[in-house]
CSV table of C-alpha atoms in Angstrom, one decimal:
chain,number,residue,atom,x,y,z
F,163,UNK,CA,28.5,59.3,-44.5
F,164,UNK,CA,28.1,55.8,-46.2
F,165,UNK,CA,26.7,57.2,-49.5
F,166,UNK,CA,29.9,59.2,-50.0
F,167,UNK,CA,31.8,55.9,-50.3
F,168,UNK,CA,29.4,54.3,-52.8
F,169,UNK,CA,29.5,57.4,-55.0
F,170,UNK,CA,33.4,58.0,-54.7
F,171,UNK,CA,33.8,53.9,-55.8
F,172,UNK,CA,32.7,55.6,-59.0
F,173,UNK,CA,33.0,58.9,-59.7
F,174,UNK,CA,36.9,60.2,-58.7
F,175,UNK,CA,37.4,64.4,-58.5
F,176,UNK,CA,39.1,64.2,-62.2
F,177,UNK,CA,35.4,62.9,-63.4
F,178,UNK,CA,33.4,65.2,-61.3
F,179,UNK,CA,35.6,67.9,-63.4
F,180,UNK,CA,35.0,66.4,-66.5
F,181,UNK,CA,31.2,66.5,-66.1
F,182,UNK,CA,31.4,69.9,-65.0
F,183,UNK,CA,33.4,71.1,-68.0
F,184,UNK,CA,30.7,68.8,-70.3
F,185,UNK,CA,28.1,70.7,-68.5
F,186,UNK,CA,29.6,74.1,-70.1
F,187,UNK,CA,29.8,73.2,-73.0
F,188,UNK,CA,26.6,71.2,-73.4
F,189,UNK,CA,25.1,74.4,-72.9
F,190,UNK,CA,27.4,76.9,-74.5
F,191,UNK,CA,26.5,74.3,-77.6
F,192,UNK,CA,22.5,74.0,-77.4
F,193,UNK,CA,22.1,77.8,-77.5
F,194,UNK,CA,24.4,78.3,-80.3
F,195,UNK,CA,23.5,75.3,-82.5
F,196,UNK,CA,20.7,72.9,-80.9
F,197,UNK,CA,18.2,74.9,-79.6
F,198,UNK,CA,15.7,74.7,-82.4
F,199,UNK,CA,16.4,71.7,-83.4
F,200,UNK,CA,16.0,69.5,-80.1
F,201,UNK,CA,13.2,71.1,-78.9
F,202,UNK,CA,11.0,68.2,-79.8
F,203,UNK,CA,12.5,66.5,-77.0
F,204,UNK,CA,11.5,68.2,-74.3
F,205,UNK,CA,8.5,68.9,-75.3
F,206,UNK,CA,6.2,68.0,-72.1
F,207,UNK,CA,3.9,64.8,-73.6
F,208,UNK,CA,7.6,63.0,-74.6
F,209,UNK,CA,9.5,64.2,-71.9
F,210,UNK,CA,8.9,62.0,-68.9
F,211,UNK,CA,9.3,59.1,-71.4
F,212,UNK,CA,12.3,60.6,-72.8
F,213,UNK,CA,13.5,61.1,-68.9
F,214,UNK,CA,13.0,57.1,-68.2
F,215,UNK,CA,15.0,55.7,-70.8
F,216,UNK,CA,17.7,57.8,-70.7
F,217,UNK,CA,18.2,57.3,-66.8
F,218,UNK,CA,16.8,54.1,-66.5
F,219,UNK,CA,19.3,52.8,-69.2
F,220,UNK,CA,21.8,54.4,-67.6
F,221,UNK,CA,21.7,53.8,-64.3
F,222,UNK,CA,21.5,49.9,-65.1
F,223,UNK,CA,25.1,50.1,-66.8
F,224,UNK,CA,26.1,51.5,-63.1
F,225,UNK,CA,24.2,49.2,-61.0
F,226,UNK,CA,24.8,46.4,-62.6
F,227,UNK,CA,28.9,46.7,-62.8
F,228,UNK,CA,29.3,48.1,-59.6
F,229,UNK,CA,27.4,44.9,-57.9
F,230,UNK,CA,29.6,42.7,-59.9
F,231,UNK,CA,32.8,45.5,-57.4
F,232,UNK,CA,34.6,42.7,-55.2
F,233,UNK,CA,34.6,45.6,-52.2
F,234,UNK,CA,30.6,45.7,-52.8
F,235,UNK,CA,30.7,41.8,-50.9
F,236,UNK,CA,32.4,43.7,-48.2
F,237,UNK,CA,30.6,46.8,-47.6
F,238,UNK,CA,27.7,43.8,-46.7
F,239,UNK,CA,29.1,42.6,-44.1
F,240,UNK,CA,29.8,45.8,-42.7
F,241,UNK,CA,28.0,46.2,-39.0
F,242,UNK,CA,25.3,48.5,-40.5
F,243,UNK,CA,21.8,48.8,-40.2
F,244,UNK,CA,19.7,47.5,-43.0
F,245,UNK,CA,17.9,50.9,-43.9
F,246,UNK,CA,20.3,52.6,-43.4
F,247,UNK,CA,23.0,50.4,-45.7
F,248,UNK,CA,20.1,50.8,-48.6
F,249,UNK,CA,19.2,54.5,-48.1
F,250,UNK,CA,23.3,55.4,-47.9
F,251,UNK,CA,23.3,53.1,-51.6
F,252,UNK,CA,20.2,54.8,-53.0
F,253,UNK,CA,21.4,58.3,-52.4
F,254,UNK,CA,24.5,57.9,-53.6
F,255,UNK,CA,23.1,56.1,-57.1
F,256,UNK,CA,21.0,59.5,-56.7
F,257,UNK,CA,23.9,61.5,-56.8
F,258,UNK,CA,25.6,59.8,-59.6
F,259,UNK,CA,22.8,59.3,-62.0
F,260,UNK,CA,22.3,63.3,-62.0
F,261,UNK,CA,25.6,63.6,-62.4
F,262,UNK,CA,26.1,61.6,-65.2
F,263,UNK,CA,23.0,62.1,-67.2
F,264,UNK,CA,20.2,63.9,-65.2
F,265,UNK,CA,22.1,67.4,-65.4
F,266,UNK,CA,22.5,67.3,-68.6
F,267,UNK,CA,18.2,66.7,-69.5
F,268,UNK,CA,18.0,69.5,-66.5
F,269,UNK,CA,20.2,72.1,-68.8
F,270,UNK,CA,18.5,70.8,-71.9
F,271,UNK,CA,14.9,71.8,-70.4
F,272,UNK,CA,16.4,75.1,-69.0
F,273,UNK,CA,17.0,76.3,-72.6
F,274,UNK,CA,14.6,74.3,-74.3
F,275,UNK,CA,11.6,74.1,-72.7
F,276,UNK,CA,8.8,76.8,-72.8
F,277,UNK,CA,7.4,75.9,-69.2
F,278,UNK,CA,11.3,75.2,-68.0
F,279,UNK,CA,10.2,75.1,-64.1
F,280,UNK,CA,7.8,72.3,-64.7
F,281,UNK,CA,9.7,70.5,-67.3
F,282,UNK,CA,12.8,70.0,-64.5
F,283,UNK,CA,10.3,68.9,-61.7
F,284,UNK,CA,9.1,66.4,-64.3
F,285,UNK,CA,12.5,65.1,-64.8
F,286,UNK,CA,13.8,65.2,-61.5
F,287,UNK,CA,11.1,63.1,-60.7
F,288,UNK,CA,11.2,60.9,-62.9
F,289,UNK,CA,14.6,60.7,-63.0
F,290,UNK,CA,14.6,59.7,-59.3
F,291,UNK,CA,11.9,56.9,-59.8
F,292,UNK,CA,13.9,55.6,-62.5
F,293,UNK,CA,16.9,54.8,-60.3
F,294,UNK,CA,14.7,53.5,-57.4
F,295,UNK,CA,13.0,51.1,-60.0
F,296,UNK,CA,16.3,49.7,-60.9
F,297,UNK,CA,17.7,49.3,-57.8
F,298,UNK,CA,14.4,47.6,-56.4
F,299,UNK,CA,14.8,44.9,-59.7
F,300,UNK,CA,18.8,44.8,-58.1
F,301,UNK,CA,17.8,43.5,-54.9
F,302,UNK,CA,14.4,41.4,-56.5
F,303,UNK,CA,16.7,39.2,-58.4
F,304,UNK,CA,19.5,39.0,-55.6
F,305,UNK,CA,16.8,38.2,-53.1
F,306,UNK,CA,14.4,36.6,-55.1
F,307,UNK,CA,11.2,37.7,-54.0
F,308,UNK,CA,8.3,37.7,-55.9
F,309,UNK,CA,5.9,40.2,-54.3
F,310,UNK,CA,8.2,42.8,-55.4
F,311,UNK,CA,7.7,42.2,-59.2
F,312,UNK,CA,4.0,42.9,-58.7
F,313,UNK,CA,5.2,45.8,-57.1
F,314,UNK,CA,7.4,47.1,-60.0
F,315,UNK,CA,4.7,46.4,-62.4
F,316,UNK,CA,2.1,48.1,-60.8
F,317,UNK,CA,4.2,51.2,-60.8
F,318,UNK,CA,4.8,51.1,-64.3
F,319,UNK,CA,1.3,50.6,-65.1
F,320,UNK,CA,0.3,53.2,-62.5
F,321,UNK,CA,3.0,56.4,-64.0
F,322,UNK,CA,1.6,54.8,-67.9
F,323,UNK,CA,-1.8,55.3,-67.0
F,324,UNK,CA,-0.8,59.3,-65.4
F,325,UNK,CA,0.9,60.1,-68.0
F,326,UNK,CA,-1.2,58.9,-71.0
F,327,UNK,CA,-5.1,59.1,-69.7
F,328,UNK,CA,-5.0,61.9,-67.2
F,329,UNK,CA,-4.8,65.6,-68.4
F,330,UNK,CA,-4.2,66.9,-64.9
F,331,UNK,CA,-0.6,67.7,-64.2
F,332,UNK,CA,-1.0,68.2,-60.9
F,333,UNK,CA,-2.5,64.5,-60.2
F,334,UNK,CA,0.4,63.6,-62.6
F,335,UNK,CA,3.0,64.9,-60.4
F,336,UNK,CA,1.5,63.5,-57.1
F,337,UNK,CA,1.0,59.9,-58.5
F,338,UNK,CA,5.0,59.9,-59.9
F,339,UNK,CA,5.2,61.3,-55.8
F,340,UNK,CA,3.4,58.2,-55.1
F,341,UNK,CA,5.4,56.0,-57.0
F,342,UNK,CA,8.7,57.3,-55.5
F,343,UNK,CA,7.3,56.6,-51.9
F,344,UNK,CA,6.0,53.3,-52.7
F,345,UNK,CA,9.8,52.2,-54.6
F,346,UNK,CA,11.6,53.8,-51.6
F,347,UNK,CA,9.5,52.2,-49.0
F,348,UNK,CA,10.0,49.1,-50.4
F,349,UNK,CA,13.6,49.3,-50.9
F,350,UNK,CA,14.0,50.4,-47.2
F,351,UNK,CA,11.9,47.6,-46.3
F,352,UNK,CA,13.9,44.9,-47.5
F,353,UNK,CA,15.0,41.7,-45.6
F,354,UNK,CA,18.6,41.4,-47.3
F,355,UNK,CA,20.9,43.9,-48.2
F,356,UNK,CA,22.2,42.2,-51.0
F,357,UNK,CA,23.5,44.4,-53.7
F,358,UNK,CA,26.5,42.5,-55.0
F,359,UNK,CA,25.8,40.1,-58.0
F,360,UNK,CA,27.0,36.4,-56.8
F,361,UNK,CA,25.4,34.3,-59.8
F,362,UNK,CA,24.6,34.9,-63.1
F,363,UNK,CA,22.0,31.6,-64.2
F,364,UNK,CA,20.4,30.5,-67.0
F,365,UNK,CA,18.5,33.0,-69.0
F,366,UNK,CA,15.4,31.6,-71.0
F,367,UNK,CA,16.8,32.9,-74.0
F,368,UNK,CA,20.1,30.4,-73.5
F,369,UNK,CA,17.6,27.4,-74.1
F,370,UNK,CA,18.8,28.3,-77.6
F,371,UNK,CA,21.7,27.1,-79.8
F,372,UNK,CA,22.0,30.1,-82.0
F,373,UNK,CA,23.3,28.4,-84.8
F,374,UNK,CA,27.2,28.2,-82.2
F,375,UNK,CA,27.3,32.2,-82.0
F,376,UNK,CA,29.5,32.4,-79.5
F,377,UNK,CA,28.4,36.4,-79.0
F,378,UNK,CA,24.3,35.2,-79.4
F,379,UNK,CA,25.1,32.8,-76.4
F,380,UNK,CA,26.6,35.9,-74.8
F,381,UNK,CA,23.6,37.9,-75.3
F,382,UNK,CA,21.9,34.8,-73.7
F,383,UNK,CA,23.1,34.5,-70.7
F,384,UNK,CA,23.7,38.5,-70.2
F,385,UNK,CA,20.6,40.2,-69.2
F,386,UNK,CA,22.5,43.2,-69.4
F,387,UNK,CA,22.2,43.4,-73.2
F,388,UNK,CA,18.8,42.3,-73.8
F,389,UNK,CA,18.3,45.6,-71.3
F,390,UNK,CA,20.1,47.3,-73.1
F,391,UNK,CA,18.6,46.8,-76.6
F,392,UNK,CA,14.9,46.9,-75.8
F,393,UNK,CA,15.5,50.3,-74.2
F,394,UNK,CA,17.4,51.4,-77.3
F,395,UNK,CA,14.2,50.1,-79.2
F,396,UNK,CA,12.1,51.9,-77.5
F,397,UNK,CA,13.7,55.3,-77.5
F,398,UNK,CA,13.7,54.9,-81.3
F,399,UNK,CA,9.8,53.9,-81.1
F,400,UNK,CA,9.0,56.9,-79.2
F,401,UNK,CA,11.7,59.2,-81.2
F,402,UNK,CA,9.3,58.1,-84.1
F,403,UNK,CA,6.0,58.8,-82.6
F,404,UNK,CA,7.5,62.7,-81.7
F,405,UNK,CA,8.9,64.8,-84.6
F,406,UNK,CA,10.6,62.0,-87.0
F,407,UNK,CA,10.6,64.2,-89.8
F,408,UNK,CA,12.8,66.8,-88.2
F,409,UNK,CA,16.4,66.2,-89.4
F,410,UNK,CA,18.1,65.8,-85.8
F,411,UNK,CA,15.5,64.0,-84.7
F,412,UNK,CA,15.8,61.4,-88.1
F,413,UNK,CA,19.4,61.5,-87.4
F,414,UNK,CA,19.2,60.4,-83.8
F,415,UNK,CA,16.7,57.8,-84.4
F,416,UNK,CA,19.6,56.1,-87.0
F,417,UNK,CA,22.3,57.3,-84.8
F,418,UNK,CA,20.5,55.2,-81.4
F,419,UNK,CA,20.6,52.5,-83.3
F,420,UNK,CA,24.3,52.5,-84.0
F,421,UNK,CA,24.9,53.3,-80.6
F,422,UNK,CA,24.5,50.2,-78.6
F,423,UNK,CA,27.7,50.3,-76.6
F,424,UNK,CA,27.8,46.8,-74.6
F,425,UNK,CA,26.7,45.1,-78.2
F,426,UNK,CA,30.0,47.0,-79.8
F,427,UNK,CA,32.6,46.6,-77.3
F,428,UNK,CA,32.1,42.3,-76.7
F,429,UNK,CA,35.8,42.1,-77.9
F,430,UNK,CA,37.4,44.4,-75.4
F,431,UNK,CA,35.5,43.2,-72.5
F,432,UNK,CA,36.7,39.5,-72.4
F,433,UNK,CA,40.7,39.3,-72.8
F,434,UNK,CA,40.4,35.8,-72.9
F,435,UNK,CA,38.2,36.0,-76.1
F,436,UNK,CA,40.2,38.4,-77.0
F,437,UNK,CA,43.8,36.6,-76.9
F,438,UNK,CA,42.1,33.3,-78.8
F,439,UNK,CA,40.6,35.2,-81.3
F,440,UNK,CA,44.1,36.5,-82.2
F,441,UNK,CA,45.7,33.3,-82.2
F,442,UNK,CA,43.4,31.6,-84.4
F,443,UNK,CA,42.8,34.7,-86.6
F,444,UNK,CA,42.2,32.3,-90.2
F,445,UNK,CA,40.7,29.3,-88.2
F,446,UNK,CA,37.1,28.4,-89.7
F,447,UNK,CA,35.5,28.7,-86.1
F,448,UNK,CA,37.4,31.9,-86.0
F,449,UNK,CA,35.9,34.9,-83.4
F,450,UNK,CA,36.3,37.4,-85.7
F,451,UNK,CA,34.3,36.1,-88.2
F,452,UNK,CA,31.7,35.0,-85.9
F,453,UNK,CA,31.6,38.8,-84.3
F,454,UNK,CA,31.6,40.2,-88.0
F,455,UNK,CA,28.2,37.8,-88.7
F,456,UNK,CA,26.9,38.7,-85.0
F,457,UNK,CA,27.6,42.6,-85.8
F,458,UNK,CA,25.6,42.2,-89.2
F,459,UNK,CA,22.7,39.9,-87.7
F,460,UNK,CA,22.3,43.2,-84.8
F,461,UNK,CA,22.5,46.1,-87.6
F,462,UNK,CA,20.2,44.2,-90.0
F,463,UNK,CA,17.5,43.6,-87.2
F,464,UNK,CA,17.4,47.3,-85.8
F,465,UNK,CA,18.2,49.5,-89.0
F,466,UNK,CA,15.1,46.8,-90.7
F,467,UNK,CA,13.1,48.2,-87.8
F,468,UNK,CA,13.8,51.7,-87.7
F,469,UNK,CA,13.4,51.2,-91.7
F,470,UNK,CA,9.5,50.0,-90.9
F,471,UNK,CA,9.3,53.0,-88.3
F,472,UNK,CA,10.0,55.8,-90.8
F,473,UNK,CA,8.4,54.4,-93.3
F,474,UNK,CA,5.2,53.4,-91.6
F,475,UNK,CA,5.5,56.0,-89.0
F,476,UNK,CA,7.4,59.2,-90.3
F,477,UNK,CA,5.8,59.0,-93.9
F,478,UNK,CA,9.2,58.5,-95.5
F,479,UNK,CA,9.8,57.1,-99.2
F,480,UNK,CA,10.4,53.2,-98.6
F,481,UNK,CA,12.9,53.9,-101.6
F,482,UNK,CA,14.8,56.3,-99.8
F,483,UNK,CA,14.7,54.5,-96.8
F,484,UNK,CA,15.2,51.2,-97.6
F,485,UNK,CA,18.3,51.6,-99.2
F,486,UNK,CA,19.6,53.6,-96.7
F,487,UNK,CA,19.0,51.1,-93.9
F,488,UNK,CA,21.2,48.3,-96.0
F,489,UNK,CA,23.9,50.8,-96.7
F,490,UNK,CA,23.8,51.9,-93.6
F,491,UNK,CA,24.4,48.3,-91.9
F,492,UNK,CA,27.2,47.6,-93.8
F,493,UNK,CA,28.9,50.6,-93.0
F,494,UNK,CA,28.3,50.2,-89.6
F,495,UNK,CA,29.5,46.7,-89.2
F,496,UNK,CA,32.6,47.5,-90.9
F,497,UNK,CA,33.1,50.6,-88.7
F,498,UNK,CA,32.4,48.5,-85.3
F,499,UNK,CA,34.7,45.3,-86.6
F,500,UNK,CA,37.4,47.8,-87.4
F,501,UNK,CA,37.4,49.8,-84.2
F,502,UNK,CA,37.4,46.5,-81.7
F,503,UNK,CA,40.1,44.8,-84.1
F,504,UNK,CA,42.3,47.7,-84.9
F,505,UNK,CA,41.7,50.3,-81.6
F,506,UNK,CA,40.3,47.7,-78.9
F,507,UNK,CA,39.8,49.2,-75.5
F,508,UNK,CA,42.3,48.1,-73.0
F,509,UNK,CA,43.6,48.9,-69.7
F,510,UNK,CA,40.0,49.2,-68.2
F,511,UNK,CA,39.2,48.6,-64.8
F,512,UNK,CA,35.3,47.9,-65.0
F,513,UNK,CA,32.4,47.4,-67.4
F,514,UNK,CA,31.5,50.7,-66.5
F,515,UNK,CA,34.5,52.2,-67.3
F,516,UNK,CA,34.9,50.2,-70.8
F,517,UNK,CA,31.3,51.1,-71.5
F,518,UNK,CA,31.8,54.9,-71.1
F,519,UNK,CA,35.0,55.0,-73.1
F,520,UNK,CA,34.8,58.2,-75.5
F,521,UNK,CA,35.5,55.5,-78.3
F,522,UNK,CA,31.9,55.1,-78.1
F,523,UNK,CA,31.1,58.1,-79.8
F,524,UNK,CA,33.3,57.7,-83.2
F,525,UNK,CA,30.7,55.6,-85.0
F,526,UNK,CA,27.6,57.3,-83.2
F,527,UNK,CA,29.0,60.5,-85.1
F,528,UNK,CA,29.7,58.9,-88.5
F,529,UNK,CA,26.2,58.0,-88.5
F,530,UNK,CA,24.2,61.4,-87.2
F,531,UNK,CA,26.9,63.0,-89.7
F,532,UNK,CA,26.1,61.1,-92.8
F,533,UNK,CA,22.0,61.1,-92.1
F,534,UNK,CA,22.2,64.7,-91.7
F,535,UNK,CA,23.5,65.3,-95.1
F,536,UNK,CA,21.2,62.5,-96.7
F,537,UNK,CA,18.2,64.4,-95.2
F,538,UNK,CA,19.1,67.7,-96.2
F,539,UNK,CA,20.1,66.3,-99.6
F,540,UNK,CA,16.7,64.9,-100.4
F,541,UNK,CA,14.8,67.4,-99.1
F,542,UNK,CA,16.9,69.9,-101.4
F,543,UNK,CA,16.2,66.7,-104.3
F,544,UNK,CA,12.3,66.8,-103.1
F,545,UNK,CA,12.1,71.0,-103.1
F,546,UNK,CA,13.4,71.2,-106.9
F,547,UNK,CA,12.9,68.0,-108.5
F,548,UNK,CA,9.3,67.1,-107.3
C-alpha cells in the first residue's frame, strides 16, 4: 500500500519502538506524579483547543520537511491515480501524527479525564481535522488556488463557532464530522498532486531590513517559524485563560515559551552558516553575536508577553513577575547560545530529524524546573509572610 511508504520515509521500526517504550512511561509517570496536576488540560472546554495546536503544530514540522524529501518529486511522477496518490499521503500523515503526538493526548485523557470516552472522540477528531487542514494549506500553496483558502477559513470559523456558542455536544461532534468530510473531499478533489515544496518566495514580512539580522531575514523568508511561533503564542494564550494559577500549568506556560525548537536550532540547521560563523568568530558582522542579539530580541518579546498574560490574566504580582520574565530571558539566551555553540546538532539527515533531537528538551527542563520552585517558593513567602 502507498501510505506504507510515506509513513516508513519517516518513522523506521527503531522509532516505532521508541514511541512505544515513551508510551509506557508517559503513563506509568502521569499516574504516579501528573495526574492531579495536568488535569486542567483535558478538561473538555480546553481540550479540543489544546488538541489543535498540539497536532496542528506538529504535523506542520512533518509536512513541511518531508515535501522539501528529494524522493517526494519522485513518488509524483509515479503512474498513480490522483485520489488515490492523496488518500495513500493523508493516511499515512494519519498514522504518524497519532504516533508521534495523538497517543500520547489519547493516554493523557484515559487517566485524566472524568468523561475519558468522550474526551478521546474529541481528540481523535480533532486530531484528524488538524492534519487534513494542514495538508489542504500544503497543496493550496503548491497549487495556488484560491477557493481553497475560503475553504480553510470557513472551517475554522465553522469548528470556533461549535465549540464556543453551541452547548450541544452532540451537534459539536457532527459539525467537527462535517469539517473532516468537507477537508477530505477537497483534498481528494484536487487537480495536482503536488506535495513536494519546489519554491520558497518572498514573504511579506522580507519587505523588511531588520536592522541586517541575518536570523530576522531568516524568519522572513521561512514561513515555517512565523507558524511556529504564533501557535506557541497561542497555546500560552489559552494555557492562561485555563488554570494559570496552578503551578504546572504556570510552569508550562514559561516553559512553551522557551521551547521554540526551529527558533533555537538556526545554527545547526545551516552548515554553511555554521562553518562562517566559526571562521570569523571576533569579526564585527560576526553570526554569533548576531544569533546572541536575535535569541534576546525572541525571549524579550514572548517572556514580555507571557509577563502581560499572568499579570493581566492569572492575577499575579507584576513585581513577581516582572522580574522573573527579565531573569528569565537572560538565562535563556545564554542557555540556547551555549547549547548551539558548545553542543550543535550535527549528523542530521532532515529538519525533522534536527527538530526532534532530544537536545530540545535540556533548556525546556531548566525552565519548568526553576518556575516550579519560584512558585512554590512564593506561595510558601505569600502563606507566612502576608
Amino acid at each position: 500500500m502507498l501510505s506504507k511508504i510515506f509513513f516508513k520515509d519517516l518513522v523506521t521500526k527503531k522509532k516505532v519502538f521508541k514511541y512505544l517504550l515513551g508510551m509506557v512511561l508517559f503513563t506509568v509517570f502521569v499516574k504516579l506524579f501528573l495526574a492531579d496536576f495536568i488535569k486542567p488540560i483535558f478538561q473538555e472546554a480546553f481540550l479540543p483547543w489544546i488538541t489543535f495546536i498540539t497536532i496542528f503544530t506538529s504535523t506542520a514540522y512533518t509536512i513541511y520537511t518531508y515535501s522539501l524529501f528529494e524522493k517526494v518529486k519522485t513518488y509524483i511522477m509515479l503512474p498513480i491515480k490522483k485520489n488515490r496518490f492523496l488518500l495513500a499521503f493523508t493516511i499515512g500523515m494519519i498514522g504518524i501524527s497519532f504516533l508521534e503526538r495523538g497517543s500520547f493526548l489519547i493516554i493523557g485523557a484515559l487517566i485524566c479525564s472524568s468523561r475519558p470516552i468522550y474526551s478521546i472522540t474529541i481528540i481523535i477528531l480533532v486530531a484528524t481535522w488538524s492534519i487534513l487542514i494542514n495538508i489542504l494549506v500544503l497543496l493550496t500553496v503548491n497549487n495556488h488556488k484560491k477557493i481553497n483558502w475560503i475553504i480553510i477559513a470557513t472551517n475554522f470559523i465553522m469548528i470556533f463557532l461549535a465549540f464556543n456558542l453551541i452547548s450541544s455536544e452532540v451537534f459539536q461532534l457532527l459539525i467537527l464530522a462535517s469539517g473532516i468530510i468537507i477537508c477530505f473531499i477537497e483534498i481528494l478533489l484536487q487537480d495536482s498532486i503536488s506535495i513536494a515544496i519546489t519554491h520558497i518566495g518572498k514573504r511579506g514580512l522580507a519587505k523588511f531590513h531588520f536592522a541586517g539580522n541575518y536570523f530576522l531575514k531568516v524568519i522572513a523568508y521561512e514561513k515555517i517559524y512565523v507558524v511556529n511561533s504564533v501557535m506557541l503564542i497561542v497555546m500560552i494564550c489559552l494555557l492562561s485563560f485555563m488554570k494559570g494559577d496552578n503551578v504546572i500549568i504556570w510552569s508550562l506556560i514559561w516553559t512553551i515559551g522557551a521551547t521554540n525548537t526551529p527558533v533555537l536550532t538556526m545554527m545547526s540547521s545551516d552548515l554553511y552558516v555554521r562553518r562562517q560563523a566559526q571562521m570569523f568568530p571576533e569579526s564585527n558582522v560576526s553570526l554569533w553575536k548576531m544569533y546572541c542579539i536575535f535569541l534576546m530580541e525572541y525571549f524579550l518579546f514572548i517572556n514580555g508577553l507571557i509577563c502581560v498574560f499572568s499579570i493581566f490574566i492569572i492575577g499575579i504580582n507584576p513585581w513577581i513577575t516582572i522580574p522573573i520574565a527579565l531573569v528569565l530571558s537572560v538565562i535563556e539566551v545564554i542557555g540556547g547560545y551555549i547549547l548551539e555553540k558548545k553542543k550543535p546538532i550535527l549528523y542530521w539527515q532532515t529538519k525533522q530529524e534536527l527538530w526532534k533531537n532530544p537536545r530540545k528538551y535540556i533548556l525546556s527542563i531548566i525552565v519548568f524546573l526553576l518556575m516550579s520552585s519560584i512558585y512554590s517558593a512564593t506561595s510558601i513567602f505569600e502563606l507566612f509572610f502576608v
